[in-house]
PDB file of C-alpha atoms in Angstrom:
ATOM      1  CA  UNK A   1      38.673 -52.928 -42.326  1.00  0.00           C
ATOM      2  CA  UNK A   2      40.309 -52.362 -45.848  1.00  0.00           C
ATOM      3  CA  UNK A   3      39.082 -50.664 -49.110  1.00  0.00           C
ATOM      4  CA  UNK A   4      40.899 -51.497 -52.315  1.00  0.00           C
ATOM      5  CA  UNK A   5      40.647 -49.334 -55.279  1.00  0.00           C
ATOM      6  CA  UNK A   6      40.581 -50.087 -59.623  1.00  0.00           C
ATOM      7  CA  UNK A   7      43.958 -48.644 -59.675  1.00  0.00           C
ATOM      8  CA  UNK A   8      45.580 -50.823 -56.789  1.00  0.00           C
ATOM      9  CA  UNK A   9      45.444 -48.607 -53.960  1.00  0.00           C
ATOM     10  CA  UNK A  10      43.878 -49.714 -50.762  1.00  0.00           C
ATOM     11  CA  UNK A  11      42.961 -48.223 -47.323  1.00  0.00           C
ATOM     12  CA  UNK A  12      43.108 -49.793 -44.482  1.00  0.00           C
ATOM     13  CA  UNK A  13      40.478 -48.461 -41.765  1.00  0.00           C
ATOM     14  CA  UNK A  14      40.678 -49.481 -37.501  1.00  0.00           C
ATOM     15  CA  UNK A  15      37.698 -51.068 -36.795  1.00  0.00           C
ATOM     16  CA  UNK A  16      37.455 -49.712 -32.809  1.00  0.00           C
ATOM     17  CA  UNK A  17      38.221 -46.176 -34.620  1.00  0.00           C
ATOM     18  CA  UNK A  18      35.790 -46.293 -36.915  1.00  0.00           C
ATOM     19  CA  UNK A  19      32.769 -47.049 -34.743  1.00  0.00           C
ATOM     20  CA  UNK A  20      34.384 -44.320 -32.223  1.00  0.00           C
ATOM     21  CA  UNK A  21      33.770 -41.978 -35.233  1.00  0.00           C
ATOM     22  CA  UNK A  22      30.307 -43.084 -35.740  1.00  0.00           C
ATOM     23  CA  UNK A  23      29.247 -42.557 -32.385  1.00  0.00           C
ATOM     24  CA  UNK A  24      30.860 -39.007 -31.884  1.00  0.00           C
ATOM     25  CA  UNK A  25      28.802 -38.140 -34.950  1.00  0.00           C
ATOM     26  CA  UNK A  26      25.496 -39.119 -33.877  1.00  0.00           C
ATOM     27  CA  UNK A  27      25.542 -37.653 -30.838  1.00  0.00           C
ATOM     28  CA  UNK A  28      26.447 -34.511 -32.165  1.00  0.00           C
ATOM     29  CA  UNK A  29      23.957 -34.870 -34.622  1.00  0.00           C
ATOM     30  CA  UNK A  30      21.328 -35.359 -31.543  1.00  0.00           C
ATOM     31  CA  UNK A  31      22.241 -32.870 -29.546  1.00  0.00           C
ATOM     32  CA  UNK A  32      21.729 -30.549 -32.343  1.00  0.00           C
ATOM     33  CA  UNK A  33      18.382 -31.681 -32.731  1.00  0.00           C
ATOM     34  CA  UNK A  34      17.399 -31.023 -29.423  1.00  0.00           C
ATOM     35  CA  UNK A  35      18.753 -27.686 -29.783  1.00  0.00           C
ATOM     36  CA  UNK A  36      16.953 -26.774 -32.557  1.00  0.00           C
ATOM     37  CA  UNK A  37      14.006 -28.697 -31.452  1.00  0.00           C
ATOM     38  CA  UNK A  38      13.593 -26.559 -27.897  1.00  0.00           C
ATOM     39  CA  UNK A  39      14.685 -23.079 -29.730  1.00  0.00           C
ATOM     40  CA  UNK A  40      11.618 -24.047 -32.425  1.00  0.00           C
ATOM     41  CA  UNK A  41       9.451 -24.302 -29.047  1.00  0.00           C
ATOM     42  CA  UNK A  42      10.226 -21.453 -27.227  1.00  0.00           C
ATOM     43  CA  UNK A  43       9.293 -19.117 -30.177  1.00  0.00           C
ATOM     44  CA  UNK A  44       6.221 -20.952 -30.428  1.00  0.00           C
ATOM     45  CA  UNK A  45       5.389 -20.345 -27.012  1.00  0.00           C
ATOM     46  CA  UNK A  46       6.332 -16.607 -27.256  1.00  0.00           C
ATOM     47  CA  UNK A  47       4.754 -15.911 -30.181  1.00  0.00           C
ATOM     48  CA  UNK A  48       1.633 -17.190 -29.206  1.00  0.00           C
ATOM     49  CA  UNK A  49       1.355 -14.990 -26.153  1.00  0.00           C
ATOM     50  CA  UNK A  50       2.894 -11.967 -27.908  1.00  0.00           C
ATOM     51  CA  UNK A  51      -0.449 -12.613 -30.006  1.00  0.00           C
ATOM     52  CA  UNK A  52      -2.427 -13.189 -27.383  1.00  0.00           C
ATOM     53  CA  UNK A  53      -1.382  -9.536 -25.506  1.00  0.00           C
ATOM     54  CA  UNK A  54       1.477  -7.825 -27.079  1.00  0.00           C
ATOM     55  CA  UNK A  55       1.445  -4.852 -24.632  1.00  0.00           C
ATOM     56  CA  UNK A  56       2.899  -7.765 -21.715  1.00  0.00           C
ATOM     57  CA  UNK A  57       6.470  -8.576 -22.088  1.00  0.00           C
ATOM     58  CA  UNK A  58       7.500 -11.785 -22.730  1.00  0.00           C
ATOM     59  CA  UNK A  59       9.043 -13.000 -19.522  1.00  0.00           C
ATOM     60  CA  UNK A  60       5.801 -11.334 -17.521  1.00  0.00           C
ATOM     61  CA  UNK A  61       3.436 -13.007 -19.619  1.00  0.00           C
ATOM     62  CA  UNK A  62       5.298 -16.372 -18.788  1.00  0.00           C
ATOM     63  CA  UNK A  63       5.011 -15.366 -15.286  1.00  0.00           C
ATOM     64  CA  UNK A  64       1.186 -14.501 -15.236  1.00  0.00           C
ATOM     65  CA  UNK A  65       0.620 -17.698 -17.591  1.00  0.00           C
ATOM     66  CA  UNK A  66       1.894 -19.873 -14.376  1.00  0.00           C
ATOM     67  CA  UNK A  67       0.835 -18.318 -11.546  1.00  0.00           C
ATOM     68  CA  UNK A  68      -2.731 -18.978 -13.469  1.00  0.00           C
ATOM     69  CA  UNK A  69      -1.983 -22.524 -13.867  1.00  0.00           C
ATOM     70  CA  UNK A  70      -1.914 -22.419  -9.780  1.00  0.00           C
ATOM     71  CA  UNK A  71      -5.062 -20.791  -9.411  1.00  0.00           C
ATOM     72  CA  UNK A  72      -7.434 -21.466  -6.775  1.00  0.00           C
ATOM     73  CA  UNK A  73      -9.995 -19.613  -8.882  1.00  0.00           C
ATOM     74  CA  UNK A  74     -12.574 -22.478 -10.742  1.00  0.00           C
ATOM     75  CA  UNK A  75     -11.732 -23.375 -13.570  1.00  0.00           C
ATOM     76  CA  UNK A  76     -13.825 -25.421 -16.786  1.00  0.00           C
ATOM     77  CA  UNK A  77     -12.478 -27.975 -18.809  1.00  0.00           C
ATOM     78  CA  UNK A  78     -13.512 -26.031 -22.098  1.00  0.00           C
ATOM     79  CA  UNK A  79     -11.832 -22.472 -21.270  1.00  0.00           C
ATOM     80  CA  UNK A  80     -10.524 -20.589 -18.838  1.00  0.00           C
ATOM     81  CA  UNK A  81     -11.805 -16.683 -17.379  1.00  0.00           C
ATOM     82  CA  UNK A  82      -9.650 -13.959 -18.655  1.00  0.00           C
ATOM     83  CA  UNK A  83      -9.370 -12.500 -15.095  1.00  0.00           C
ATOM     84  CA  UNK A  84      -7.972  -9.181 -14.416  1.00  0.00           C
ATOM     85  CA  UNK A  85      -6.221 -10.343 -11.040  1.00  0.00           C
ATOM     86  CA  UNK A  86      -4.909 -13.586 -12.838  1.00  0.00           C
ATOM     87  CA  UNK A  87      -3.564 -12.446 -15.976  1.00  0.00           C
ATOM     88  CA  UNK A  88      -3.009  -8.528 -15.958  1.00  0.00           C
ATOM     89  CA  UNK A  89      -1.368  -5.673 -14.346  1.00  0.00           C
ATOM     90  CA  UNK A  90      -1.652  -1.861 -14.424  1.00  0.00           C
ATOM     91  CA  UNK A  91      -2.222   0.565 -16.603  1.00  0.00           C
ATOM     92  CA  UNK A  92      -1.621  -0.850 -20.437  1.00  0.00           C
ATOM     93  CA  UNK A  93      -1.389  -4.204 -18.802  1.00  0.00           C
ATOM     94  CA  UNK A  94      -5.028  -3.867 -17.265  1.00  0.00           C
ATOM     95  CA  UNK A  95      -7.502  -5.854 -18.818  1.00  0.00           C
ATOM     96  CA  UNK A  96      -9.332  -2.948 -19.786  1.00  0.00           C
ATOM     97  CA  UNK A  97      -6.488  -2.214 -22.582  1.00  0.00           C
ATOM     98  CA  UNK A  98      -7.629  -5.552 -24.256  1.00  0.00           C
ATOM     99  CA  UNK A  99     -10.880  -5.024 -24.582  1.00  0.00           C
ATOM    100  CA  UNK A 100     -13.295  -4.387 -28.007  1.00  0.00           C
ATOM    101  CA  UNK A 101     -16.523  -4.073 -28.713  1.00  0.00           C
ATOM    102  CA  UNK A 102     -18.789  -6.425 -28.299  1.00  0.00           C
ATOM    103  CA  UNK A 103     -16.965  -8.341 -25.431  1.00  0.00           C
ATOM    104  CA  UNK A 104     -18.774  -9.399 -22.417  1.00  0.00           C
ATOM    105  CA  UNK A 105     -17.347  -8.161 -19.456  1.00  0.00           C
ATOM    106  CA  UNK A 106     -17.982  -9.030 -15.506  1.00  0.00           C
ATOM    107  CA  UNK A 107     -17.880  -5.894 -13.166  1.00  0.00           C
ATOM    108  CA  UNK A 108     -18.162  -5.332  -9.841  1.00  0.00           C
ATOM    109  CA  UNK A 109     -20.506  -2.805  -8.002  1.00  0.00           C
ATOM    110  CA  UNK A 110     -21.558  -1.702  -4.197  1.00  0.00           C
ATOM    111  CA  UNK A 111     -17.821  -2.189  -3.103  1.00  0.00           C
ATOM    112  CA  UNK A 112     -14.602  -2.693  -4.458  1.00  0.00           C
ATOM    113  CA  UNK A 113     -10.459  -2.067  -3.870  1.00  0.00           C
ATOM    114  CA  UNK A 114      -8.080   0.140  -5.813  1.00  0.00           C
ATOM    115  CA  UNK A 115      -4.732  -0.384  -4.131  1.00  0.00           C
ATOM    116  CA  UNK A 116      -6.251  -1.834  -1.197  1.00  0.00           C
ATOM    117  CA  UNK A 117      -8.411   1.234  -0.751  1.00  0.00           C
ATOM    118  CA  UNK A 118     -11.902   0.563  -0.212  1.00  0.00           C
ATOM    119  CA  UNK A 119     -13.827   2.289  -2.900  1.00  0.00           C
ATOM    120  CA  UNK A 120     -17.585   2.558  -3.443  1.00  0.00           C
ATOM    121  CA  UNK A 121     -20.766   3.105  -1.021  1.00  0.00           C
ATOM    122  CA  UNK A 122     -19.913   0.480   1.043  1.00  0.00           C
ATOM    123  CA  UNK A 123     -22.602  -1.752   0.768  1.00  0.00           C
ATOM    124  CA  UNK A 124     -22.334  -5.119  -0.082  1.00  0.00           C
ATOM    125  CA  UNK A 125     -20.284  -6.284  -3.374  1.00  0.00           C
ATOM    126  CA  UNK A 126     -22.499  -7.397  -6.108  1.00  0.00           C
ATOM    127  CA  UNK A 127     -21.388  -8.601  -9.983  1.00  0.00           C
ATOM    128  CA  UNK A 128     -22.698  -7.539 -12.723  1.00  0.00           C
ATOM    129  CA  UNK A 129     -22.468  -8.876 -16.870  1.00  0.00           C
ATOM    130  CA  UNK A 130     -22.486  -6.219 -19.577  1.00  0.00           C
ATOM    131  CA  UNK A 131     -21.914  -5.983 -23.398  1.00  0.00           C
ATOM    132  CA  UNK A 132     -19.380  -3.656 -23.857  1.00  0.00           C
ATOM    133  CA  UNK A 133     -20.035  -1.123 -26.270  1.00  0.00           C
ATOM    134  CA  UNK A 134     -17.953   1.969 -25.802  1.00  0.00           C
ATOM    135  CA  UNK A 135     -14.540   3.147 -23.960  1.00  0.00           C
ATOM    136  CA  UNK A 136     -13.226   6.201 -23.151  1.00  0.00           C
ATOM    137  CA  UNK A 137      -9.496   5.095 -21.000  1.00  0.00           C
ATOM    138  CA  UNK A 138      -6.298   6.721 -20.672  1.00  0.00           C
ATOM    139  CA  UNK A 139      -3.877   4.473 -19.762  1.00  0.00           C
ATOM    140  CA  UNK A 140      -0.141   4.998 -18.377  1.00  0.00           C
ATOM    141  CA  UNK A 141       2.530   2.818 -17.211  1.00  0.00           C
ATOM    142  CA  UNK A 142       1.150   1.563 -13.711  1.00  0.00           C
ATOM    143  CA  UNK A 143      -2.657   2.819 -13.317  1.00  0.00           C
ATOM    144  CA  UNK A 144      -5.924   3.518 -15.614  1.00  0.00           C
ATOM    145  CA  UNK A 145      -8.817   6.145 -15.719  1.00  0.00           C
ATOM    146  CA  UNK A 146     -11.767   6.858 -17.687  1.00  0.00           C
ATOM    147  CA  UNK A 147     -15.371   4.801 -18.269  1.00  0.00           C
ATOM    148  CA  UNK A 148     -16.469   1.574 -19.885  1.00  0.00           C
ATOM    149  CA  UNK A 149     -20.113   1.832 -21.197  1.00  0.00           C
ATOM    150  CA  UNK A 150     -22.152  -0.925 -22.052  1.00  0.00           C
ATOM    151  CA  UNK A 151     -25.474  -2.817 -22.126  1.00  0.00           C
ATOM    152  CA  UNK A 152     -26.624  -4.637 -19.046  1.00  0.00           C
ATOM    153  CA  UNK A 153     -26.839  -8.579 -19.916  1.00  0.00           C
ATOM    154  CA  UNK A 154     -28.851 -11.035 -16.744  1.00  0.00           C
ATOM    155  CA  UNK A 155     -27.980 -14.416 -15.978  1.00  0.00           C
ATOM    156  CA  UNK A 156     -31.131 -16.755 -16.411  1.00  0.00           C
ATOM    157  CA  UNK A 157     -31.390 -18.202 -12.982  1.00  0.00           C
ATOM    158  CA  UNK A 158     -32.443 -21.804 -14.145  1.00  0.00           C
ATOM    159  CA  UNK A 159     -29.716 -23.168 -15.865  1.00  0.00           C
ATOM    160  CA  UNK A 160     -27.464 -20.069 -15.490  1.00  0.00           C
ATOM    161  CA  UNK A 161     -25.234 -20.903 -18.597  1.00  0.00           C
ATOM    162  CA  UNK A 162     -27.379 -18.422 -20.789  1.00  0.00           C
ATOM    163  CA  UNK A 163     -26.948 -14.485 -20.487  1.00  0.00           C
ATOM    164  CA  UNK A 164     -29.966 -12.013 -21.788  1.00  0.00           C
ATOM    165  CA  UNK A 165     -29.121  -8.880 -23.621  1.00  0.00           C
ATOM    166  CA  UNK A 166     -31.566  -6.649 -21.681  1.00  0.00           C
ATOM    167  CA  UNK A 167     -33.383  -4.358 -23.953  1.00  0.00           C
ATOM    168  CA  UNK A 168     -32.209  -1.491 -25.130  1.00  0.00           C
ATOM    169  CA  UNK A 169     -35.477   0.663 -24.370  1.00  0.00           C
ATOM    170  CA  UNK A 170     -35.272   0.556 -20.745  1.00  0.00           C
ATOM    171  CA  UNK A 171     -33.772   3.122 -18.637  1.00  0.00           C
ATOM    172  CA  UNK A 172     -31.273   0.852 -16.645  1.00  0.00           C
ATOM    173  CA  UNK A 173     -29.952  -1.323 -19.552  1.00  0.00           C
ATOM    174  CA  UNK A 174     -27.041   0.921 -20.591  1.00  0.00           C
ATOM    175  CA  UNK A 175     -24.520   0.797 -17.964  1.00  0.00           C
ATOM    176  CA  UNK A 176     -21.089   2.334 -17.214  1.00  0.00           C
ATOM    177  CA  UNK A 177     -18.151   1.888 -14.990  1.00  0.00           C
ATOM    178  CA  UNK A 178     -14.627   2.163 -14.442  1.00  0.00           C
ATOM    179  CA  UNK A 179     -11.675  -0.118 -15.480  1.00  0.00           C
ATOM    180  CA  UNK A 180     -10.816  -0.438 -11.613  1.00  0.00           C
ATOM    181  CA  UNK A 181     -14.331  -2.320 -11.539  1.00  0.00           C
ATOM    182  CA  UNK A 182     -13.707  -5.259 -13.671  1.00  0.00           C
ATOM    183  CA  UNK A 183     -13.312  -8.176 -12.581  1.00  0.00           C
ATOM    184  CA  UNK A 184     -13.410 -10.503 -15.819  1.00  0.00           C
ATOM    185  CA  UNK A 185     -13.864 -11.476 -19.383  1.00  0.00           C
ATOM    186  CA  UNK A 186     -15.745 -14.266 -20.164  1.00  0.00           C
ATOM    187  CA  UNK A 187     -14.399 -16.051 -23.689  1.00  0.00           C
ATOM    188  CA  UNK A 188     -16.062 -18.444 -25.765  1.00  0.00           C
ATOM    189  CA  UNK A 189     -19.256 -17.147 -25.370  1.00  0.00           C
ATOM    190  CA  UNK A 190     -22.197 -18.437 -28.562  1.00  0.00           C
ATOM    191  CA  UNK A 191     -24.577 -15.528 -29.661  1.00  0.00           C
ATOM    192  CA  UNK A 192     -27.620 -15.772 -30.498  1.00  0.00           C
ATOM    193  CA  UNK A 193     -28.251 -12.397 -32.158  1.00  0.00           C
ATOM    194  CA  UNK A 194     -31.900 -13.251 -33.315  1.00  0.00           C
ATOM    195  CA  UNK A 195     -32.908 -13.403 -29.568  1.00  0.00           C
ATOM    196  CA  UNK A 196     -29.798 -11.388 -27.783  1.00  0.00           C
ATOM    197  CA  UNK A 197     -28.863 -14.683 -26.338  1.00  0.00           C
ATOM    198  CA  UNK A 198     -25.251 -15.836 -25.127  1.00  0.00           C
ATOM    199  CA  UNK A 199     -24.521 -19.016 -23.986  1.00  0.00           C
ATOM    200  CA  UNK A 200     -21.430 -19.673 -21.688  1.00  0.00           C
ATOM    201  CA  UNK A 201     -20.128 -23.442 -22.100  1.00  0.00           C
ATOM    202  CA  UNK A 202     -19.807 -22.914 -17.953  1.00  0.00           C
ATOM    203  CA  UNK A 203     -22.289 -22.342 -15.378  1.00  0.00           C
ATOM    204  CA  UNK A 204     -22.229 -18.516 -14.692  1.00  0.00           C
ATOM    205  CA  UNK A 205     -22.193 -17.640 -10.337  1.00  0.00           C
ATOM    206  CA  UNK A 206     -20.638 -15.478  -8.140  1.00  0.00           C
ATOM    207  CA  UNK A 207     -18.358 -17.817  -6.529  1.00  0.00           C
ATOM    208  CA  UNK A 208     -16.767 -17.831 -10.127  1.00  0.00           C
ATOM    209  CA  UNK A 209     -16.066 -13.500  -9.109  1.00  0.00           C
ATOM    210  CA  UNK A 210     -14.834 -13.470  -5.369  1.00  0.00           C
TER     211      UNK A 210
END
């Protein structure tokens, strides 16, 4: 390959050397992209899940993101349950640290385990759906104490993807419990606030809770 010049110079190029060049260039120029392309990803990926719980590290968020994937809890097509075994630890990891008002939380009653110590009056476990309203929690680095206080909320046993807002007036519909008693969040949830409705885009049973 040769290049001549106005001014009578000329260049002469090897043709084997040439496409050598060519090749070494594009590949470097790929393999950059790739680079750039996976390092582009990853903060994606740990951005989103600092914003979804920013008091988990990243690598144990990653870690409680895939052992959910493996879950043999159900799961829906729509969403997924924020559980408290699934996706959080102690203290400011506990799902209790993540909650606001307003959230509709599942809690368990009768029985239940705090490091594998039975707690409660031994009877038999039952779940329960409340509203939460208020919190009063101190949390440290590996455990959780105080009270969650909310309004009761009851499953309509027909279709059982609708939870009532029981009413205020009566004695038992303002509840309260401890963080070591929840079990779950449920997400996605559509109010109805002219009839204290919500409706769960899932069927709501215990199975879902043991």
């Amino acid at each position: 390959l040769e290049l001549r010049f106005d001014n009578g110079q000329h260049l002469n190029f090897d043709k084997s050397s040439t496409v050598h060049k060519m090749v070494s260039l594009c590949s470097l120029l790929l393999a950059i992209s790739f680079v750039e392309f996976f390092r582009v990803g990853a903060f994606s990926v740990r951005h989103r899940l600092k914003v979804a719980n920013p008091s988990i590290p990243t690598t144990r968020r990653l870690l409680l993101r895939t052992t959910a994937l493996f879950s043999t809890r159900p799961k829906n097509d729509q969403t997924m349950v924020d559980y408290q075994l699934d996706h959080h630890g102690r203290g400011e990891d506990h799902l209790s640290a993540c909650l606001n008002e307003g959230d509709v939380v599942v809690y368990q009653a009768g029985t239940w385990y705090v490091d594998g110590v039975e707690v409660g009056d031994g009877s038999t476990p039952t779940f329960h759906y409340c509203r939460v309203e208020t919190m009063q929690i101190v949390w440290t680095h590996n455990c959780e104490h105080g009270v969650i206080r909310g309004f009761q909320m009851q499953v309509d046993q027909d279709q059982r993807l609708s939870l009532l807002l029981c009413d205020e007036d009566q004695d038992d519909s303002f509840v309260e419990f401890g963080p070591e008693q929840l079990v779950a969040r449920l997400p996605n949830l559509e109010w109805n606030d002219s009839q204290q409705i919500a409706i769960s885009p899932f069927p709501l049973d215990d199975a879902l809770w043991k």
